[in-house]
Amino acid sequence: MFSEKNLAELSNVSVKPLTYGEQMKAQPFLLRNVSLTIAEGEWINLIGRNGSGKSTLARLIAGFGAFQVDGKVEKDQSRFLTGQVPIVLQQPDASMVGSTPWEDIVMMLEQHSVDGNRIASLCEDALLQTGLHARMHQPVETLSGGQKQLTAIAGCLAVQTPMLILDEVTAMLDPEACLYVMGKVRELNKRGVTVIWITQKLEELAAGDRVLALEQGELRFDGASEWLFERRSSEGSSPCEELGFSAPYVIQTAWELERLGVKLKPLPMTPEMLAKAVTAE
């Protein structure tokens, strides 16, 4: 059923919260008829407003919690993904137990029953990959918000998770820290790490990214980021607008130029791409 290159496959999956008896039938769906495949090495942006089902879908893929799936109580989601995948949340402090990045990752590896002979090398490699090697023994309370997020990400890498699931990890960070964390995760993705990046910041989408958009538990869009913003005509609307999202300033500028007769192809996704496209015109 599973391709060797696919990490997760969902086919027409519907999910309700876990309840019992007659309450089970009356509960609203958290996800409805969701079908998707996640391949190794993909970068997937999962977008949607609050209550759209983003976190439910992430937990389902990760193998956490118990849900009603297709009418049955499912406590083991391994039919979607082999093993359990840690999820990095907005506030990493809530899950950090060590007093330093090194100690936090070592304790995480011990919790996952990793062979003691492998712990030091796995920990060091994860810290190198996230750029935290020089801060491995720095007290956690002295780390910046971005460095704490990278410590949590390093822990996921150390336990050799098959993918990174990052749930709005830049929501509490300042712009500079956002760029720093995003840059490090992009580097990991280029080296083959599969990433599910959950966000409400559409300016974080990059050209070539795959985007999944949820609305009221339904998967309403699955395609390239450029298609999300593609208007069928200068007076038409894009899937982004039809779903009620506010497009980034760069995209809105490109739309306005298009309305004035300046066609920019490909659609610029960054200020740098916009400046280059306008200059070329």
mmCIF file of C-alpha atoms in Angstrom:
data_model
loop_
_atom_site.group_PDB
_atom_site.id
_atom_site.type_symbol
_atom_site.label_atom_id
_atom_site.label_comp_id
_atom_site.label_asym_id
_atom_site.label_seq_id
_atom_site.Cartn_x
_atom_site.Cartn_y
_atom_site.Cartn_z
ATOM 1 C CA MET A 1 0.000 0.000 0.000
ATOM 2 C CA PHE A 2 2.817 2.413 0.876
ATOM 3 C CA SER A 3 5.424 3.550 -1.607
ATOM 4 C CA GLU A 4 8.990 3.360 -0.332
ATOM 5 C CA LYS A 5 9.249 7.092 -0.951
ATOM 6 C CA ASN A 6 6.017 7.967 0.873
ATOM 7 C CA LEU A 7 6.013 8.613 4.621
ATOM 8 C CA ALA A 8 2.249 8.933 5.024
ATOM 9 C CA GLU A 9 -0.864 8.227 2.983
ATOM 10 C CA LEU A 10 -4.381 9.176 4.001
ATOM 11 C CA SER A 11 -7.374 8.203 1.878
ATOM 12 C CA ASN A 12 -10.796 9.731 2.604
ATOM 13 C CA VAL A 13 -10.049 9.971 6.341
ATOM 14 C CA SER A 14 -12.658 11.588 8.589
ATOM 15 C CA VAL A 15 -11.934 12.333 12.243
ATOM 16 C CA LYS A 16 -14.080 13.157 15.273
ATOM 17 C CA PRO A 17 -12.966 13.862 18.851
ATOM 18 C CA LEU A 18 -12.831 10.834 21.120
ATOM 19 C CA THR A 19 -16.147 10.369 22.959
ATOM 20 C CA TYR A 20 -18.309 7.383 23.801
ATOM 21 C CA GLY A 21 -21.891 6.210 23.423
ATOM 22 C CA GLU A 22 -24.452 8.427 21.750
ATOM 23 C CA GLN A 23 -22.138 11.432 22.126
ATOM 24 C CA MET A 24 -19.860 9.813 19.557
ATOM 25 C CA LYS A 25 -22.492 10.159 16.834
ATOM 26 C CA ALA A 26 -23.335 13.757 17.706
ATOM 27 C CA GLN A 27 -19.785 15.113 17.686
ATOM 28 C CA PRO A 28 -18.851 17.385 14.747
ATOM 29 C CA PHE A 29 -16.053 16.318 12.429
ATOM 30 C CA LEU A 30 -12.558 17.681 13.112
ATOM 31 C CA LEU A 31 -11.456 16.455 9.672
ATOM 32 C CA ARG A 32 -13.673 15.282 6.827
ATOM 33 C CA ASN A 33 -12.718 13.120 3.821
ATOM 34 C CA VAL A 34 -9.038 14.090 3.816
ATOM 35 C CA SER A 35 -6.824 12.386 1.249
ATOM 36 C CA LEU A 36 -3.127 13.144 0.852
ATOM 37 C CA THR A 37 0.274 11.575 0.401
ATOM 38 C CA ILE A 38 3.481 12.876 1.985
ATOM 39 C CA ALA A 39 6.694 11.970 0.172
ATOM 40 C CA GLU A 40 10.221 11.876 1.548
ATOM 41 C CA GLY A 41 12.019 15.216 1.319
ATOM 42 C CA GLU A 42 8.919 17.343 0.737
ATOM 43 C CA TRP A 43 8.362 20.790 2.212
ATOM 44 C CA ILE A 44 4.662 21.119 2.969
ATOM 45 C CA ASN A 45 3.051 24.315 4.246
ATOM 46 C CA LEU A 46 -0.139 23.526 6.163
ATOM 47 C CA ILE A 47 -2.319 26.642 6.371
ATOM 48 C CA GLY A 48 -5.769 27.469 7.735
ATOM 49 C CA ARG A 49 -7.451 29.747 10.198
ATOM 50 C CA ASN A 50 -7.914 28.839 13.875
ATOM 51 C CA GLY A 51 -10.192 25.818 14.200
ATOM 52 C CA SER A 52 -9.643 24.660 10.625
ATOM 53 C CA GLY A 53 -8.134 21.321 11.703
ATOM 54 C CA LYS A 54 -4.410 21.993 11.191
ATOM 55 C CA SER A 55 -3.291 20.685 14.580
ATOM 56 C CA THR A 56 -5.641 17.683 14.372
ATOM 57 C CA LEU A 57 -4.176 16.692 11.014
ATOM 58 C CA ALA A 58 -0.639 17.157 12.352
ATOM 59 C CA ARG A 59 -1.345 14.976 15.391
ATOM 60 C CA LEU A 60 -2.974 12.328 13.211
ATOM 61 C CA ILE A 61 0.065 12.128 10.919
ATOM 62 C CA ALA A 62 2.418 12.188 13.911
ATOM 63 C CA GLY A 63 0.628 9.289 15.607
ATOM 64 C CA PHE A 64 -0.413 11.164 18.752
ATOM 65 C CA GLY A 65 -3.643 10.932 20.691
ATOM 66 C CA ALA A 66 -6.806 8.953 20.126
ATOM 67 C CA PHE A 67 -9.507 9.913 17.643
ATOM 68 C CA GLN A 68 -12.545 8.485 15.959
ATOM 69 C CA VAL A 69 -11.188 7.707 12.514
ATOM 70 C CA ASP A 70 -13.771 6.610 9.945
ATOM 71 C CA GLY A 71 -16.173 5.887 12.796
ATOM 72 C CA LYS A 72 -13.760 3.784 14.844
ATOM 73 C CA VAL A 73 -11.636 4.714 17.845
ATOM 74 C CA GLU A 74 -7.995 4.767 16.744
ATOM 75 C CA LYS A 75 -5.222 5.025 19.332
ATOM 76 C CA ASP A 76 -2.455 3.877 17.016
ATOM 77 C CA GLN A 77 -2.081 5.891 13.835
ATOM 78 C CA SER A 78 0.851 3.810 12.590
ATOM 79 C CA ARG A 79 -1.163 2.829 9.528
ATOM 80 C CA PHE A 80 -0.491 6.396 8.393
ATOM 81 C CA LEU A 81 3.101 6.716 9.540
ATOM 82 C CA THR A 82 5.510 4.238 11.053
ATOM 83 C CA GLY A 83 6.420 5.319 14.566
ATOM 84 C CA GLN A 84 5.582 8.463 16.487
ATOM 85 C CA VAL A 85 6.856 11.857 15.343
ATOM 86 C CA PRO A 86 7.502 14.654 17.883
ATOM 87 C CA ILE A 87 5.770 17.952 17.133
ATOM 88 C CA VAL A 88 7.581 21.245 17.776
ATOM 89 C CA LEU A 89 5.113 23.804 19.181
ATOM 90 C CA GLN A 90 4.942 27.609 19.453
ATOM 91 C CA GLN A 91 6.432 27.643 22.958
ATOM 92 C CA PRO A 92 9.323 25.163 23.256
ATOM 93 C CA ASP A 93 9.810 25.966 26.960
ATOM 94 C CA ALA A 94 6.752 23.851 27.729
ATOM 95 C CA SER A 95 8.510 20.666 26.565
ATOM 96 C CA MET A 96 12.135 21.436 27.490
ATOM 97 C CA VAL A 97 13.396 19.485 30.488
ATOM 98 C CA GLY A 98 17.173 19.936 30.338
ATOM 99 C CA SER A 99 19.084 22.926 31.692
ATOM 100 C CA THR A 100 21.179 23.223 28.489
ATOM 101 C CA PRO A 101 20.594 22.229 24.838
ATOM 102 C CA TRP A 102 22.955 19.270 25.288
ATOM 103 C CA GLU A 103 21.213 18.042 28.431
ATOM 104 C CA ASP A 104 17.743 18.520 26.909
ATOM 105 C CA ILE A 105 18.587 16.417 23.859
ATOM 106 C CA VAL A 106 20.374 13.737 25.896
ATOM 107 C CA MET A 107 17.303 13.373 28.121
ATOM 108 C CA MET A 108 15.058 13.134 25.068
ATOM 109 C CA LEU A 109 17.224 10.365 23.627
ATOM 110 C CA GLU A 110 17.144 8.513 26.952
ATOM 111 C CA GLN A 111 13.340 8.785 26.997
ATOM 112 C CA HIS A 112 13.312 7.165 23.562
ATOM 113 C CA SER A 113 15.485 4.306 24.874
ATOM 114 C CA VAL A 114 18.360 5.054 22.508
ATOM 115 C CA ASP A 115 21.498 2.971 23.074
ATOM 116 C CA GLY A 116 23.747 4.891 25.454
ATOM 117 C CA ASN A 117 26.776 4.393 23.214
ATOM 118 C CA ARG A 118 25.071 6.369 20.440
ATOM 119 C CA ILE A 119 23.708 9.286 22.475
ATOM 120 C CA ALA A 120 26.746 11.576 22.401
ATOM 121 C CA SER A 121 27.283 11.321 18.638
ATOM 122 C CA LEU A 122 23.563 11.750 17.842
ATOM 123 C CA CYS A 123 23.350 14.773 20.136
ATOM 124 C CA GLU A 124 26.438 16.431 18.681
ATOM 125 C CA ASP A 125 25.337 15.832 15.094
ATOM 126 C CA ALA A 126 21.871 17.328 15.744
ATOM 127 C CA LEU A 127 23.389 20.427 17.358
ATOM 128 C CA LEU A 128 25.740 20.868 14.403
ATOM 129 C CA GLN A 129 22.870 20.608 11.923
ATOM 130 C CA THR A 130 20.885 23.317 13.723
ATOM 131 C CA GLY A 131 23.834 25.645 14.302
ATOM 132 C CA LEU A 132 23.726 25.266 18.095
ATOM 133 C CA HIS A 133 26.976 23.361 18.605
ATOM 134 C CA ALA A 134 28.739 26.384 20.117
ATOM 135 C CA ARG A 135 25.849 26.863 22.572
ATOM 136 C CA MET A 136 25.389 23.236 23.615
ATOM 137 C CA HIS A 137 26.263 23.958 27.279
ATOM 138 C CA GLN A 138 24.640 27.399 27.501
ATOM 139 C CA PRO A 139 21.856 27.671 30.116
ATOM 140 C CA VAL A 140 18.447 27.379 28.454
ATOM 141 C CA GLU A 141 17.151 30.534 30.144
ATOM 142 C CA THR A 142 19.837 32.590 28.366
ATOM 143 C CA LEU A 143 18.882 31.342 24.884
ATOM 144 C CA SER A 144 16.798 33.462 22.537
ATOM 145 C CA GLY A 145 13.353 32.299 21.449
ATOM 146 C CA GLY A 146 14.751 31.195 18.101
ATOM 147 C CA GLN A 147 17.563 29.234 19.744
ATOM 148 C CA LYS A 148 15.057 27.466 21.993
ATOM 149 C CA GLN A 149 13.019 26.486 18.939
ATOM 150 C CA LEU A 150 16.161 25.151 17.275
ATOM 151 C CA THR A 151 16.961 23.166 20.441
ATOM 152 C CA ALA A 152 13.535 21.508 20.155
ATOM 153 C CA ILE A 153 14.172 20.843 16.454
ATOM 154 C CA ALA A 154 17.607 19.403 17.260
ATOM 155 C CA GLY A 155 15.952 16.972 19.671
ATOM 156 C CA CYS A 156 13.666 15.741 16.872
ATOM 157 C CA LEU A 157 16.655 15.255 14.567
ATOM 158 C CA ALA A 158 18.578 13.390 17.262
ATOM 159 C CA VAL A 159 15.817 10.781 17.696
ATOM 160 C CA GLN A 160 15.934 10.405 13.902
ATOM 161 C CA THR A 161 12.321 11.318 13.293
ATOM 162 C CA PRO A 162 11.203 10.589 9.699
ATOM 163 C CA MET A 163 9.899 14.132 9.392
ATOM 164 C CA LEU A 164 9.772 17.471 11.199
ATOM 165 C CA ILE A 165 6.299 18.715 12.136
ATOM 166 C CA LEU A 166 6.512 22.361 13.169
ATOM 167 C CA ASP A 167 3.295 23.895 14.521
ATOM 168 C CA GLU A 168 3.477 27.702 14.111
ATOM 169 C CA VAL A 169 6.991 27.763 15.569
ATOM 170 C CA THR A 170 7.572 31.394 14.459
ATOM 171 C CA ALA A 171 4.316 32.747 15.920
ATOM 172 C CA MET A 172 5.993 34.028 19.120
ATOM 173 C CA LEU A 173 9.279 35.130 17.520
ATOM 174 C CA ASP A 174 10.447 38.550 16.342
ATOM 175 C CA PRO A 175 11.078 38.989 12.575
ATOM 176 C CA GLU A 176 14.830 38.417 12.828
ATOM 177 C CA ALA A 177 14.386 35.205 14.828
ATOM 178 C CA CYS A 178 11.684 34.055 12.384
ATOM 179 C CA LEU A 179 14.095 34.381 9.463
ATOM 180 C CA TYR A 180 16.851 32.606 11.406
ATOM 181 C CA VAL A 181 14.696 29.603 12.343
ATOM 182 C CA MET A 182 13.113 29.408 8.896
ATOM 183 C CA GLY A 183 16.550 29.545 7.274
ATOM 184 C CA LYS A 184 17.880 26.671 9.388
ATOM 185 C CA VAL A 185 14.829 24.506 8.688
ATOM 186 C CA ARG A 186 15.104 25.261 4.958
ATOM 187 C CA GLU A 187 18.725 24.077 5.094
ATOM 188 C CA LEU A 188 17.608 20.827 6.738
ATOM 189 C CA ASN A 189 14.970 20.334 4.050
ATOM 190 C CA LYS A 190 17.584 20.817 1.301
ATOM 191 C CA ARG A 191 19.558 18.009 2.928
ATOM 192 C CA GLY A 192 16.547 15.699 2.599
ATOM 193 C CA VAL A 193 14.545 16.225 5.818
ATOM 194 C CA THR A 194 10.777 16.113 5.247
ATOM 195 C CA VAL A 195 9.081 19.188 6.732
ATOM 196 C CA ILE A 196 5.455 19.956 7.573
ATOM 197 C CA TRP A 197 5.431 23.687 8.338
ATOM 198 C CA ILE A 198 2.163 24.795 9.943
ATOM 199 C CA THR A 199 1.631 28.539 9.675
ATOM 200 C CA GLN A 200 -0.833 31.380 9.320
ATOM 201 C CA LYS A 201 1.870 33.645 7.870
ATOM 202 C CA LEU A 202 1.537 33.319 4.105
ATOM 203 C CA GLU A 203 4.691 35.397 3.604
ATOM 204 C CA GLU A 204 6.585 32.310 4.837
ATOM 205 C CA LEU A 205 5.578 30.387 1.703
ATOM 206 C CA ALA A 206 8.315 30.046 -0.916
ATOM 207 C CA ALA A 207 8.218 29.354 -4.635
ATOM 208 C CA GLY A 208 7.941 25.646 -5.297
ATOM 209 C CA ASP A 209 6.504 24.796 -1.869
ATOM 210 C CA ARG A 210 3.536 22.465 -1.637
ATOM 211 C CA VAL A 211 0.610 24.026 0.208
ATOM 212 C CA LEU A 212 -2.252 22.261 1.982
ATOM 213 C CA ALA A 213 -5.131 24.579 2.969
ATOM 214 C CA LEU A 214 -7.764 23.422 5.449
ATOM 215 C CA GLU A 215 -11.157 25.004 6.007
ATOM 216 C CA GLN A 216 -13.594 23.641 8.593
ATOM 217 C CA GLY A 217 -11.816 20.303 8.574
ATOM 218 C CA GLU A 218 -11.836 19.891 4.800
ATOM 219 C CA LEU A 219 -8.783 19.944 2.549
ATOM 220 C CA ARG A 220 -9.687 22.758 0.151
ATOM 221 C CA PHE A 221 -6.360 23.229 -1.631
ATOM 222 C CA ASP A 222 -3.390 20.991 -2.358
ATOM 223 C CA GLY A 223 -0.867 22.412 -4.796
ATOM 224 C CA ALA A 224 2.131 24.632 -5.421
ATOM 225 C CA SER A 225 2.349 27.944 -3.586
ATOM 226 C CA GLU A 226 2.311 29.829 -6.906
ATOM 227 C CA TRP A 227 -1.066 28.267 -7.748
ATOM 228 C CA LEU A 228 -2.492 29.435 -4.416
ATOM 229 C CA PHE A 229 -1.956 33.039 -5.522
ATOM 230 C CA GLU A 230 -2.652 32.585 -9.238
ATOM 231 C CA ARG A 231 -5.508 34.730 -10.563
ATOM 232 C CA ARG A 232 -7.342 33.481 -13.618
ATOM 233 C CA SER A 233 -7.605 37.068 -14.905
ATOM 234 C CA SER A 234 -6.766 40.598 -13.736
ATOM 235 C CA GLU A 235 -10.306 40.916 -12.376
ATOM 236 C CA GLY A 236 -10.581 37.345 -11.118
ATOM 237 C CA SER A 237 -9.746 35.853 -7.755
ATOM 238 C CA SER A 238 -7.125 33.379 -6.612
ATOM 239 C CA PRO A 239 -7.655 30.264 -4.449
ATOM 240 C CA CYS A 240 -6.030 32.318 -1.655
ATOM 241 C CA GLU A 241 -8.773 34.943 -1.840
ATOM 242 C CA GLU A 242 -11.555 32.405 -2.334
ATOM 243 C CA LEU A 243 -10.489 30.720 0.905
ATOM 244 C CA GLY A 244 -10.540 34.051 2.761
ATOM 245 C CA PHE A 245 -6.796 34.394 3.337
ATOM 246 C CA SER A 246 -4.979 37.714 3.156
ATOM 247 C CA ALA A 247 -2.181 37.547 0.587
ATOM 248 C CA PRO A 248 1.323 38.859 1.406
ATOM 249 C CA TYR A 249 2.125 42.451 0.397
ATOM 250 C CA VAL A 250 4.399 41.289 -2.444
ATOM 251 C CA ILE A 251 1.575 39.249 -3.992
ATOM 252 C CA GLN A 252 -0.920 42.100 -3.597
ATOM 253 C CA THR A 253 1.548 44.445 -5.341
ATOM 254 C CA ALA A 254 1.959 41.958 -8.208
ATOM 255 C CA TRP A 255 -1.825 41.711 -8.530
ATOM 256 C CA GLU A 256 -2.137 45.496 -8.722
ATOM 257 C CA LEU A 257 0.576 45.692 -11.389
ATOM 258 C CA GLU A 258 -1.242 42.975 -13.304
ATOM 259 C CA ARG A 259 -4.477 44.994 -13.103
ATOM 260 C CA LEU A 260 -2.567 47.914 -14.625
ATOM 261 C CA GLY A 261 -1.393 45.725 -17.475
ATOM 262 C CA VAL A 262 2.044 44.691 -16.194
ATOM 263 C CA LYS A 263 2.141 40.898 -16.385
ATOM 264 C CA LEU A 264 4.779 39.379 -14.113
ATOM 265 C CA LYS A 265 5.721 35.782 -14.897
ATOM 266 C CA PRO A 266 6.540 33.865 -12.826
ATOM 267 C CA LEU A 267 4.550 35.394 -9.989
ATOM 268 C CA PRO A 268 7.086 36.970 -7.576
ATOM 269 C CA MET A 269 7.009 35.482 -4.066
ATOM 270 C CA THR A 270 9.591 37.751 -2.379
ATOM 271 C CA PRO A 271 10.526 41.459 -2.477
ATOM 272 C CA GLU A 272 13.732 40.492 -4.299
ATOM 273 C CA MET A 273 11.788 38.551 -6.940
ATOM 274 C CA LEU A 274 9.363 41.469 -7.326
ATOM 275 C CA ALA A 275 12.161 44.017 -7.808
ATOM 276 C CA LYS A 276 13.865 41.776 -10.389
ATOM 277 C CA ALA A 277 10.607 41.186 -12.287
ATOM 278 C CA VAL A 278 9.723 44.896 -12.382
ATOM 279 C CA THR A 279 13.238 45.809 -13.536
ATOM 280 C CA ALA A 280 13.017 43.224 -16.318
ATOM 281 C CA GLU A 281 9.777 44.800 -17.517
#
